[in-house]
Amino acid sequence: MAPPSSTASFGWWKKKSHAHRGGGTPVVIKMENPNWSMVELEAPSEEDFLRAEHHTAAAANKTRNRNAKQLTWVLLLKAHKAAGCLTSIASAFFSLGSLVRRRVAAGRTDHPPTSADTHEIQKLRTRFFYSCIKLFLWLSVVLFAFELCAYFKGWHFATPNLQLQYIFQSPLAIKGAFDLLYSSWVLVRVHYLAPPLQFLANACIVLFLIQSLDRLILCLGCFWIRFKRIKPVPKHDDTSDLESGQKGFFPMVLVQIPMCNEKEVYQQSIAAVCNLDWPKSKILIQVLDDSDDPTAQTLIKEEVLKWQEAGANIVYRHRILRDGYKAGNLKSAMNCSYVKDYEFVAIFDADFQPNPDFLRRTVPHFKDNEELGLVQARWSFVNKDENLLTRLQDINLSFHFEVEQQVNGVFINFFGFNGTAGVWRIKALEDSGGWMERTTVEDMDIAVRAHLRGWKFIFLNDVECQCELPESYEAYRKQQHRWHSGPMQLFRLCLPDIIRAKISMGKKFNLIFLFFLLRKLILPFYSFTLFCIILPMTMFIPEAELPAWVVCYIPATMSFLNILPAPKSFPFIVPYLLFENTMSVTKFNAMISGLFQLGSAYEWVVTKKSGRSSEGDLVSLVEKESKHNKGSSVPNLSEVKMETKQEKMVSMKKKKKKHNRIYMKELTLAFLLLTASARSLLSAQGIHFYFLLFQGVSFLLVGLDLIGEQLD
């Protein structure tokens, strides 16, 4: 086959007649780049058109020469513009390269020292997945070198549709051993590699479209809720409480704060819960401390004693046998003898800071609604603008609460319990079997079992509880691993119970297909497989192709829908799309671990907190202190804020210097995608090239642990 050669042709400007008076008229050429917006070139003067007839030929030649000079100037300016663009791109890549070199030179892991056996076990857990990614990387490098040689040999394929008949009908076109080898490679990939790859791509596209349709339906449901202003409304109670004299519904409420070695946030969470506006005789606060650090135990115990002296009804509990993580901690607390005197239990994680009216806005929904088992409030974040990572998390979680939780709560009265900032009816917990330690998502476990028993849930989008987002990629990565491996463990355990449950077929379909398979299994599967494996491979096997609408348009539309609940984050829509695809590696790995019961599926790592307080927390703390210290002077808010800042500065100085981590899976995929983007240039696939380039850079930044850096 004789490779077709590409030729470029330039169109000459047509000559137009103008009426000239006096000297030459300037010709204005407007460039696209404002750096060289207007350029004036001298046009033919009037003398050129007043020649005698015997000078006509000479004048025409002179005019042609001037037109050629004008074209030369334009081409030079275009070349100058292109050189400027290339220079800026080159400088950006040089800066990125120097940053990579510094990161690699200073990089080390943040893993705590472990024994040799533990290290070997952790290494074996991820060896297979990492080896598969490395295999794809080396395969792509070899294929890229092969394709590059073929390109310079003259094998130019601008589109995936190859005219294979020329390989058989033109034997003279094959010149030498390399051409014979490459033509054989083309036949192999056409007959043996492209069909299965295209089948897998089509299957992922179908899953992608189904998931996109589900996301679109959820958004339409959210728009309908806003349009109709649908909102759960509690029943009013005019009965007056004997203790406070206030009118309302005031049942016995147990408040639990589970925590483990969280010295950064215990003060503000305990203070916020002790400030809840509820009759003291009808509330009991349990601080469930699972800390194994003696210093943390002492500090938390002293904080509880301080609030006990201030008049709060609060107790401190510490387990000797710390089995079952958070679920075991909650289960142990519910076995206390005095729990039978309480009707409801509110749960707050250690970094959550409820507003004083939290119980007044949630508990009344249970009145005269015996089928209601859970009232869930929305999360808000005190550090959502801290860095790029927290901004992207805010987009994701805003969609989760505003769309997923609210729509499911309104239309089917079921959603996954978020593990905190919620109020349970204790009877519903007991009827569903109580807390179980069989998975790392005990909150989702109890929610599914309660739903199978017929209990209903309510989500309050207008009741917010402040908390923290992970500010480092390491903490966020471990959190996401737990959140995506646990549902797969739960799905294996709950599937027989769902099938045997005496609920409608619609609820079974929602639980099995939508709740578990589509949103917990299919989403990380196709996101990783389609955009991180299949798309790069189609660059080296162009006979299997992904349409541009799959690569660009639908993902952009879905990202636009995801970002609607957080409109201030619209400038981050592109980083959000790229980062979600980057996180698919962690989510896919976690999903596989949970589905096949691998060792990492049962890892529980407490998310690191920074202890950031909002101004509202400091105000409530000042008000509380002033109530209990009437004889002393009222604390000044600025002084409290200054003391808090000084304490944080001292603690930061005492901390060891944190070194960045280097994530090998993300780095390997970064080089795989960048290699595929270079290959896409040979076949002139523009959209695919830009997507692979930016996605590869995104993996590179995450792999070098740059995503959690502070923003100025």
XYZ file of C-alpha atoms in Angstrom:
712
model
C 0.000 0.000 0.000
C 1.411 3.345 -0.981
C 0.839 5.749 1.879
C -1.033 8.836 0.682
C 0.878 12.072 0.980
C -0.822 15.164 2.350
C -0.372 18.459 0.497
C -1.248 21.941 1.669
C -2.449 24.695 -0.630
C -2.887 28.359 0.113
C -5.538 30.512 -1.553
C -4.444 33.789 -3.105
C -6.480 36.861 -2.436
C -8.552 38.064 -5.355
C -7.847 41.458 -6.780
C -10.585 44.072 -6.330
C -10.966 47.446 -8.018
C -11.012 50.524 -5.806
C -11.367 54.222 -6.547
C -8.212 55.928 -5.317
C -7.567 59.546 -4.694
C -4.137 60.906 -4.001
C -1.587 58.544 -2.434
C -1.758 54.836 -1.567
C -4.644 53.472 0.477
C -3.765 51.374 3.556
C -4.955 47.756 3.643
C -5.985 46.706 7.168
C -5.473 43.073 8.159
C -7.074 42.135 11.485
C -5.416 39.306 13.376
C -7.198 37.067 15.896
C -4.686 37.642 18.667
C -5.081 41.123 20.239
C -1.310 41.292 20.760
C -1.037 42.091 17.039
C -4.510 43.387 16.395
C -3.953 45.615 13.332
C -1.211 45.655 10.723
C -1.025 48.173 7.881
C 0.483 47.234 4.554
C 0.884 49.656 1.664
C -1.543 48.992 -1.174
C -0.966 49.788 -4.846
C -0.960 53.538 -5.509
C -3.049 55.375 -8.054
C -0.108 55.598 -10.466
C -0.300 51.867 -10.998
C -3.705 52.246 -12.623
C -2.799 55.272 -14.846
C -0.130 53.577 -16.952
C -0.116 53.642 -20.694
C -1.192 50.586 -22.554
C 2.356 49.633 -23.444
C 3.145 49.531 -19.683
C 0.140 47.304 -18.740
C 2.134 44.059 -18.557
C 4.825 45.649 -16.372
C 2.180 47.117 -14.035
C 0.460 43.760 -13.691
C 3.747 42.100 -12.761
C 4.452 44.821 -10.203
C 0.989 44.426 -8.647
C 1.475 40.673 -8.470
C 4.791 41.180 -6.715
C 3.160 43.487 -4.179
C 0.382 40.952 -3.514
C 3.010 38.293 -2.990
C 4.791 40.561 -0.519
C 1.519 41.121 1.361
C 0.939 37.367 1.576
C 4.495 36.890 2.798
C 3.900 39.420 5.561
C 0.696 37.681 6.631
C 2.406 34.297 6.680
C 5.266 35.711 8.723
C 2.831 37.178 11.235
C 0.981 33.870 11.440
C 4.286 32.093 12.039
C 5.185 34.644 14.715
C 1.852 34.048 16.412
C 2.321 30.270 16.310
C 5.837 30.608 17.676
C 4.502 32.704 20.558
C 1.916 30.048 21.391
C 4.506 27.297 21.226
C 6.804 29.301 23.470
C 4.109 29.766 26.110
C 3.201 26.067 25.979
C 6.859 25.099 26.208
C 7.410 27.356 29.219
C 4.345 25.854 30.942
C 5.635 22.335 30.361
C 9.116 23.308 31.571
C 7.549 24.687 34.764
C 5.545 21.495 35.198
C 8.676 19.434 34.592
C 10.667 21.309 37.226
C 7.783 20.891 39.660
C 7.711 17.165 38.960
C 11.472 16.925 39.539
C 11.209 18.718 42.892
C 8.271 16.573 43.977
C 10.011 13.325 43.076
C 13.187 14.442 44.849
C 11.330 15.359 48.068
C 8.643 12.680 47.951
C 8.215 10.042 50.603
C 5.291 8.137 52.020
C 3.369 9.192 55.083
C 2.676 5.641 56.210
C 3.392 5.031 59.880
C 6.139 2.513 60.559
C 4.814 -1.010 60.302
C 6.246 -4.437 60.709
C 7.729 -6.306 57.786
C 4.821 -8.764 57.697
C 2.223 -5.995 57.592
C 4.142 -4.247 54.834
C 4.264 -7.425 52.772
C 0.516 -7.961 53.194
C -0.233 -4.400 52.070
C 2.111 -4.838 49.120
C 0.423 -8.056 47.991
C -3.025 -6.449 48.147
C -2.298 -3.908 45.443
C 0.359 -5.745 43.426
C -2.040 -7.276 40.918
C -3.960 -4.064 40.174
C -0.754 -2.042 39.905
C 0.843 -4.699 37.660
C -2.110 -4.524 35.273
C -1.778 -0.747 34.992
C 1.984 -1.040 34.397
C 1.346 -3.646 31.702
C -0.944 -1.249 29.858
C 1.656 1.513 30.218
C 4.545 -0.481 28.760
C 2.315 -1.823 26.011
C 1.295 1.730 25.089
C 4.935 2.905 25.047
C 5.974 0.069 22.728
C 3.000 0.625 20.443
C 3.611 4.372 20.358
C 7.234 3.851 19.293
C 6.063 1.391 16.630
C 3.377 3.774 15.357
C 5.821 6.682 15.348
C 8.232 4.757 13.162
C 5.374 3.823 10.864
C 4.292 7.447 10.655
C 7.712 8.620 9.491
C 7.744 5.715 7.063
C 4.669 7.244 5.446
C 1.795 5.302 7.033
C -0.637 8.162 7.611
C -4.094 7.244 8.851
C -6.196 10.314 9.487
C -9.305 8.306 10.383
C -9.935 4.908 11.930
C -11.592 3.653 8.728
C -8.722 2.007 6.878
C -8.955 0.916 3.235
C -7.542 -2.561 3.813
C -8.079 -3.691 0.255
C -5.077 -1.599 -0.795
C -2.834 -3.797 1.351
C -3.812 -6.815 -0.750
C -4.246 -5.137 -4.123
C -1.004 -3.128 -4.098
C 1.881 -5.501 -3.411
C 4.380 -3.019 -4.819
C 3.488 -0.562 -2.078
C 5.124 -2.734 0.581
C 8.760 -1.799 0.743
C 11.011 -3.712 3.039
C 10.586 -5.723 6.220
C 9.143 -2.888 8.313
C 6.271 -2.244 5.924
C 5.543 -5.958 5.848
C 5.603 -6.090 9.655
C 3.362 -3.056 10.049
C 0.834 -4.283 7.489
C 0.687 -7.573 9.404
C 0.118 -5.642 12.652
C -2.746 -3.744 10.996
C -4.393 -6.997 9.961
C -3.977 -8.481 13.452
C -5.589 -5.559 15.182
C -8.398 -5.383 12.606
C -9.336 -9.050 12.855
C -8.462 -9.952 16.448
C -8.005 -6.890 18.681
C -10.493 -4.300 17.466
C -13.720 -6.425 17.716
C -13.442 -7.323 21.445
C -12.219 -3.827 22.302
C -15.112 -2.283 20.393
C -17.557 -4.634 22.119
C -16.223 -3.641 25.543
C -16.357 0.024 24.546
C -19.966 -0.303 23.373
C -20.925 -2.061 26.627
C -19.354 0.731 28.677
C -21.089 3.334 26.514
C -24.455 1.662 27.236
C -23.719 1.687 30.976
C -22.576 5.277 30.661
C -25.824 6.303 28.973
C -27.941 4.473 31.581
C -26.095 6.175 34.425
C -26.378 9.552 32.682
C -30.127 8.998 32.266
C -30.420 8.204 35.975
C -28.516 11.377 36.807
C -30.776 13.405 34.505
C -33.941 11.983 36.096
C -32.632 12.860 39.568
C -31.966 16.436 38.426
C -35.449 16.719 36.954
C -36.851 15.478 40.251
C -34.871 18.133 42.095
C -36.182 20.836 39.738
C -39.724 19.584 40.346
C -39.235 19.786 44.117
C -38.010 23.359 43.812
C -40.760 24.329 41.385
C -43.518 22.895 43.603
C -41.694 23.927 46.805
C -42.113 20.451 48.267
C -40.822 20.346 51.807
C -41.423 18.054 54.826
C -43.493 19.973 57.363
C -43.663 18.819 61.011
C -46.881 18.861 62.991
C -47.216 21.644 65.538
C -47.700 20.830 69.191
C -49.198 23.426 71.530
C -48.396 21.409 74.662
C -46.143 23.333 77.058
C -43.099 21.706 78.598
C -43.224 21.787 82.400
C -39.478 22.453 82.788
C -38.862 25.148 80.186
C -42.414 26.466 79.822
C -41.997 26.431 76.020
C -44.578 25.011 73.661
C -43.522 22.113 71.483
C -42.749 18.406 71.215
C -39.990 17.507 73.704
C -39.480 13.723 73.971
C -36.477 12.061 75.625
C -33.448 12.359 73.306
C -30.088 10.611 73.578
C -27.177 12.350 71.798
C -24.092 10.316 70.885
C -20.665 11.648 69.821
C -18.417 8.758 68.707
C -14.739 9.718 68.381
C -11.320 8.115 68.159
C -8.014 9.970 68.684
C -9.498 13.227 67.382
C -7.740 15.799 69.527
C -8.226 18.533 66.936
C -12.031 18.660 67.026
C -13.330 17.224 70.313
C -13.723 20.609 72.024
C -15.868 22.281 69.397
C -18.108 19.243 68.839
C -18.758 18.749 72.564
C -19.376 22.482 73.000
C -21.826 22.579 70.074
C -23.805 19.578 71.361
C -23.913 20.950 74.917
C -25.393 24.168 73.482
C -28.392 22.357 71.947
C -31.652 24.078 72.858
C -33.511 21.252 74.623
C -34.818 20.730 78.177
C -31.937 19.411 80.299
C -34.048 16.734 81.944
C -34.927 15.276 78.515
C -31.492 15.043 76.951
C -28.405 12.957 77.689
C -25.110 13.379 75.844
C -22.819 10.367 75.470
C -19.194 11.015 74.499
C -18.139 7.623 73.111
C -14.352 7.741 73.168
C -12.553 4.901 71.375
C -9.152 6.591 71.549
C -6.099 4.446 72.199
C -3.944 7.525 72.769
C -3.734 8.229 76.530
C -3.288 11.944 75.897
C -6.470 12.110 73.795
C -8.376 10.157 76.460
C -7.264 12.558 79.194
C -8.132 15.670 77.188
C -11.596 14.421 76.221
C -12.354 13.278 79.769
C -11.345 16.682 81.155
C -13.571 18.413 78.609
C -16.539 16.274 79.654
C -15.887 17.027 83.341
C -15.778 20.747 82.574
C -19.212 20.629 80.926
C -20.601 18.472 83.722
C -19.572 21.151 86.202
C -21.257 23.723 83.971
C -24.565 21.843 84.333
C -24.713 19.804 81.113
C -26.171 16.303 81.275
C -23.162 14.575 79.674
C -21.307 11.306 80.346
C -17.969 9.887 79.185
C -17.641 6.294 77.956
C -14.463 4.485 76.987
C -14.378 0.893 75.742
C -11.696 -1.505 76.879
C -12.316 -3.897 73.983
C -12.436 -1.736 70.854
C -14.030 -4.197 68.418
C -16.127 -3.253 65.405
C -14.850 0.314 64.931
C -17.661 2.897 64.956
C -20.462 0.315 64.742
C -19.082 -1.534 67.764
C -18.794 1.739 69.662
C -22.427 2.692 68.984
C -23.647 -0.831 69.716
C -21.872 -0.832 73.067
C -23.409 2.527 73.997
C -26.930 1.358 73.112
C -26.564 -1.554 75.558
C -26.507 0.804 78.559
C -29.411 0.259 80.944
C -30.599 3.882 80.885
C -31.097 3.894 77.084
C -34.561 2.325 77.528
C -35.764 5.643 78.983
C -35.097 7.489 75.709
C -37.187 7.478 72.538
C -34.801 9.014 69.994
C -31.039 9.105 69.443
C -29.127 11.824 67.567
C -25.652 10.982 66.245
C -22.859 13.464 65.491
C -19.324 12.621 64.416
C -16.459 14.316 66.214
C -16.048 17.120 63.664
C -19.770 17.999 63.420
C -21.109 21.162 65.031
C -24.942 21.275 65.127
C -26.737 24.568 65.548
C -28.580 25.113 68.859
C -31.990 24.619 67.162
C -31.040 21.304 65.511
C -33.264 19.116 67.678
C -36.138 21.611 67.531
C -36.127 21.393 63.725
C -35.706 17.618 63.395
C -37.431 15.823 66.285
C -40.940 17.347 65.699
C -41.164 15.429 62.405
C -41.574 12.215 64.437
C -44.776 13.433 66.135
C -47.826 11.394 65.094
C -45.736 9.651 62.418
C -45.099 6.182 63.795
C -43.693 4.872 60.489
C -40.869 7.426 60.464
C -37.559 5.927 61.520
C -34.928 8.530 60.495
C -34.636 12.276 59.984
C -31.416 13.215 58.165
C -30.012 16.764 57.993
C -27.730 18.207 55.353
C -24.011 18.799 55.814
C -22.334 22.174 55.354
C -18.592 22.723 55.376
C -16.499 25.250 57.257
C -13.454 24.735 55.023
C -14.963 24.326 51.556
C -12.864 27.221 50.174
C -9.598 26.068 51.761
C -7.995 24.581 48.626
C -8.863 23.062 45.269
C -9.529 19.639 46.770
C -12.126 20.953 49.223
C -13.830 22.952 46.467
C -14.193 19.828 44.321
C -15.510 17.828 47.283
C -18.073 20.547 47.957
C -19.385 20.180 44.385
C -19.716 16.421 44.763
C -21.380 16.466 48.181
C -23.686 19.360 47.286
C -25.089 17.248 44.454
C -25.357 14.253 46.782
C -27.463 16.116 49.349
C -29.356 18.564 47.144
C -30.270 16.031 44.453
C -29.762 12.396 45.444
C -30.799 12.484 49.099
C -33.592 15.024 48.679
C -35.189 13.372 45.636
C -35.053 9.880 47.136
C -36.404 11.178 50.432
C -39.354 12.961 48.820
C -40.412 10.346 46.271
C -39.556 6.964 47.845
C -38.865 7.817 51.531
C -35.528 5.966 51.414
C -31.886 6.969 51.125
C -28.580 5.945 52.647
C -28.037 7.214 56.183
C -24.975 9.479 56.178
C -23.766 8.188 59.534
C -24.044 11.525 61.313
C -26.252 14.627 61.633
C -29.335 12.419 61.857
C -31.971 11.459 64.435
C -33.134 7.838 64.719
C -36.171 6.431 66.449
C -34.626 3.909 68.854
C -37.485 1.498 68.189
C -36.539 1.487 64.481
C -32.913 0.668 65.327
C -33.931 -2.207 67.566
C -36.502 -3.527 65.089
C -33.858 -3.561 62.323
C -31.340 -5.555 64.365
C -29.252 -2.720 65.791
C -25.729 -1.752 64.783
C -23.649 -4.464 63.081
C -19.881 -4.591 62.597
C -19.936 -6.732 59.447
C -19.016 -3.880 57.033
C -17.228 -0.533 57.100
C -20.476 1.272 56.180
C -22.564 0.603 59.269
C -24.743 3.628 58.459
C -25.816 2.261 55.067
C -26.244 -1.194 56.585
C -28.756 -0.061 59.219
C -30.580 2.106 56.650
C -31.085 -0.812 54.234
C -32.274 -3.141 56.993
C -34.675 -0.497 58.327
C -36.050 0.056 54.821
C -36.649 -3.689 54.438
C -38.620 -3.588 57.704
C -40.892 -0.847 56.328
C -39.508 2.238 58.107
C -39.597 5.566 56.266
C -36.962 8.310 56.093
C -37.122 12.109 55.778
C -34.346 14.341 54.470
C -34.295 18.014 55.523
C -32.385 20.044 52.962
C -32.866 23.280 54.922
C -31.386 21.974 58.188
C -27.598 22.109 58.021
C -24.892 20.781 60.314
C -21.375 22.130 59.944
C -18.416 19.794 59.554
C -15.003 19.530 57.919
C -13.838 18.247 54.557
C -10.541 16.346 54.232
C -7.912 18.871 53.174
C -5.249 16.397 52.017
C -5.540 13.934 49.177
C -4.291 11.102 51.381
C -7.143 11.578 53.875
C -9.728 11.984 51.103
C -8.434 8.910 49.280
C -8.756 6.703 52.367
C -12.222 8.059 53.056
C -13.375 7.299 49.513
C -11.882 3.815 49.658
C -13.990 3.055 52.731
C -17.112 4.620 51.222
C -16.846 2.542 48.017
C -15.636 -0.809 49.348
C -18.255 -0.984 52.122
C -21.324 -0.852 49.815
C -20.014 -3.826 47.833
C -19.524 -5.815 51.049
C -23.052 -4.874 52.079
C -24.502 -5.790 48.677
C -23.164 -9.342 48.922
C -24.558 -9.718 52.453
C -27.934 -8.033 51.885
C -28.872 -9.449 48.483
C -30.596 -12.586 49.863
C -32.467 -10.493 52.440
C -33.635 -8.065 49.754
C -34.927 -10.903 47.582
C -36.808 -12.512 50.503
C -38.112 -9.227 51.963
C -41.870 -8.592 51.963
C -41.674 -5.323 50.055
C -42.913 -4.311 46.625
C -41.044 -5.246 43.441
C -40.465 -1.562 42.781
C -38.581 -1.166 46.077
C -36.555 -4.311 45.362
C -35.678 -2.988 41.895
C -34.652 0.361 43.378
C -32.438 -1.285 46.014
C -30.746 -3.843 43.772
C -30.412 -2.032 40.446
C -30.392 1.686 41.259
C -29.053 1.939 44.816
C -26.364 -0.748 44.656
C -25.556 -1.772 41.079
C -25.938 1.480 39.151
C -24.719 4.056 41.696
C -22.223 1.969 43.666
C -20.827 -0.596 41.175
C -21.429 0.495 37.586
C -20.393 4.132 38.094
C -16.775 3.456 39.208
C -16.505 0.511 36.794
C -17.314 2.326 33.566
C -15.624 5.558 34.654
C -12.300 3.802 35.130
C -12.605 1.276 32.305
C -13.945 3.635 29.648
C -11.839 6.751 30.207
C -8.639 5.297 31.680
C -8.213 2.021 29.754
C -10.441 1.762 26.668
C -9.970 5.332 25.430
C -6.132 5.170 25.501
C -6.194 1.742 23.828
C -8.379 3.021 20.979
C -5.589 5.423 20.113
C -3.312 2.454 19.374
C -6.090 0.337 17.876
C -7.925 3.034 15.856
C -10.290 0.516 14.269
C -12.133 0.516 17.616
C -13.306 4.042 18.214
C -15.118 6.142 20.794
C -17.355 8.896 19.393
C -16.603 12.483 20.332
C -19.947 12.843 22.126
C -18.929 10.081 24.535
C -15.557 11.650 25.243
C -16.608 15.279 25.470
C -20.229 16.324 25.200
C -22.092 13.972 27.559
C -19.428 14.139 30.324
C -19.485 17.931 30.063
C -23.287 17.940 30.304
C -23.259 15.626 33.334
C -20.623 17.786 35.018
C -22.799 20.821 34.349
C -25.754 19.103 36.037
C -23.592 18.020 38.970
C -22.381 21.550 39.573
C -25.842 23.164 39.548
C -26.395 22.748 43.336
C -23.144 24.682 43.904
C -23.421 27.555 41.367
C -20.456 29.457 42.822
C -18.232 26.566 41.726
C -18.889 26.951 37.986
C -15.294 28.106 37.309
C -14.173 24.667 38.530
C -16.327 22.598 36.166
C -13.373 21.377 34.067
C -11.159 20.472 37.076
C -14.176 18.730 38.590
C -14.697 16.561 35.485
C -11.010 15.632 35.325
C -10.712 14.988 39.060
C -13.759 12.693 39.135
C -12.176 10.571 36.400
C -8.915 10.594 38.350
C -10.641 9.379 41.514
C -12.135 6.484 39.534
C -8.881 4.568 40.125
C -9.351 4.621 43.894
C -13.085 3.941 43.642
C -12.630 1.065 41.191
C -9.951 -0.513 43.371
C -12.180 -0.144 46.454
C -15.182 -1.581 44.623
C -13.210 -4.661 43.560
C -11.850 -5.082 47.108
C -15.323 -4.996 48.627
C -16.929 -7.181 45.982
C -14.358 -9.987 46.252
C -13.609 -9.615 49.984
C -9.986 -8.570 49.590
C -8.051 -7.552 52.685
C -8.133 -3.803 52.059
C -11.949 -3.848 52.075
C -11.965 -4.102 55.880
C -9.532 -1.260 56.540
C -10.917 1.531 58.718
C -8.850 4.696 58.914
C -10.227 7.675 60.822
C -10.303 10.705 58.513
C -7.793 13.317 59.619
C -9.288 16.586 60.880
C -7.746 20.051 61.108
C -10.068 21.458 63.797
C -11.312 24.484 61.893
C -13.986 26.445 63.779
C -16.456 28.837 62.272
C -17.239 32.211 63.823
C -20.692 30.963 64.776
C -19.130 28.241 66.928
C -17.022 30.813 68.754
C -20.078 33.025 69.350
C -22.060 30.142 70.823
C -19.086 29.172 72.961
C -18.800 32.725 74.315
C -22.531 32.836 75.052
C -22.383 29.514 76.863
C -19.366 30.544 78.943
C -21.033 33.840 79.853
C -24.155 32.015 81.087
C -22.177 29.815 83.451
C -19.820 32.571 84.636
C -22.159 35.466 85.400
C -19.879 36.895 88.072
C -16.904 37.163 85.751
C -16.370 39.435 82.798
C -17.864 38.424 79.460
C -15.245 36.966 77.129
C -14.430 38.984 74.055
C -14.982 37.235 70.722
C -11.756 38.613 69.252
C -9.805 37.364 72.266
C -11.296 33.886 71.902
C -10.461 33.856 68.212
C -6.908 35.031 68.954
C -6.456 32.317 71.586
C -7.740 29.703 69.148
C -5.315 30.855 66.465
C -2.412 30.831 68.925
C -3.263 27.296 70.028
C -3.347 26.167 66.393
C 0.013 27.838 65.687
C 1.601 26.109 68.674
C 0.188 22.748 67.636
C 1.393 23.264 64.059
C 4.904 24.025 65.273
C 4.924 20.871 67.367
C 3.852 18.733 64.427
C 6.444 17.077 62.280
C 6.951 18.386 58.805
C 4.576 16.634 56.425
C 6.127 15.151 53.322
C 4.133 14.659 50.179
C 3.284 11.188 49.002
C 3.876 9.809 45.528
C 1.012 7.658 44.238
C 2.356 5.161 41.746
C -0.990 4.040 40.285
C -1.952 7.620 39.442
C 1.501 8.396 38.014
C 1.487 5.261 35.869
C -1.919 6.133 34.464
C -0.735 9.696 33.862
C 2.070 8.485 31.583
C -0.309 6.030 29.902
C -2.781 8.809 29.045
C -0.053 11.231 27.951
C 1.418 8.561 25.668
C -2.021 7.950 24.189
C -2.514 11.687 23.670
C 0.753 11.834 21.711
C -0.457 8.918 19.584
C -3.753 10.694 18.892
C -1.788 13.492 17.208
C -0.668 11.064 14.510
C -4.295 10.359 13.564
C -5.421 13.995 13.961
C -8.100 13.312 16.613
C -8.506 16.731 18.196
C -11.082 16.178 20.946
C -9.503 12.899 21.986
C -6.077 14.544 22.114
C -7.173 17.389 24.384
C -9.142 15.094 26.681
C -6.246 12.643 27.048
C -3.740 15.466 27.530
C -5.660 17.253 30.279
C -6.697 13.985 31.923
C -3.081 12.850 31.917
C -1.969 16.122 33.518
C -4.717 15.683 36.129
C -3.428 12.204 36.999
C 0.102 13.616 37.144
C -0.870 16.333 39.630
C -2.730 13.868 41.820
C 0.071 11.322 41.617
C 2.524 13.942 42.880
C 0.138 14.924 45.714
C -0.332 18.478 44.428
C -4.141 18.508 44.568
C -4.298 19.407 48.256
C -1.982 22.397 48.090
C -3.254 25.680 49.499
C -4.819 28.261 47.190
C -3.797 31.901 47.541
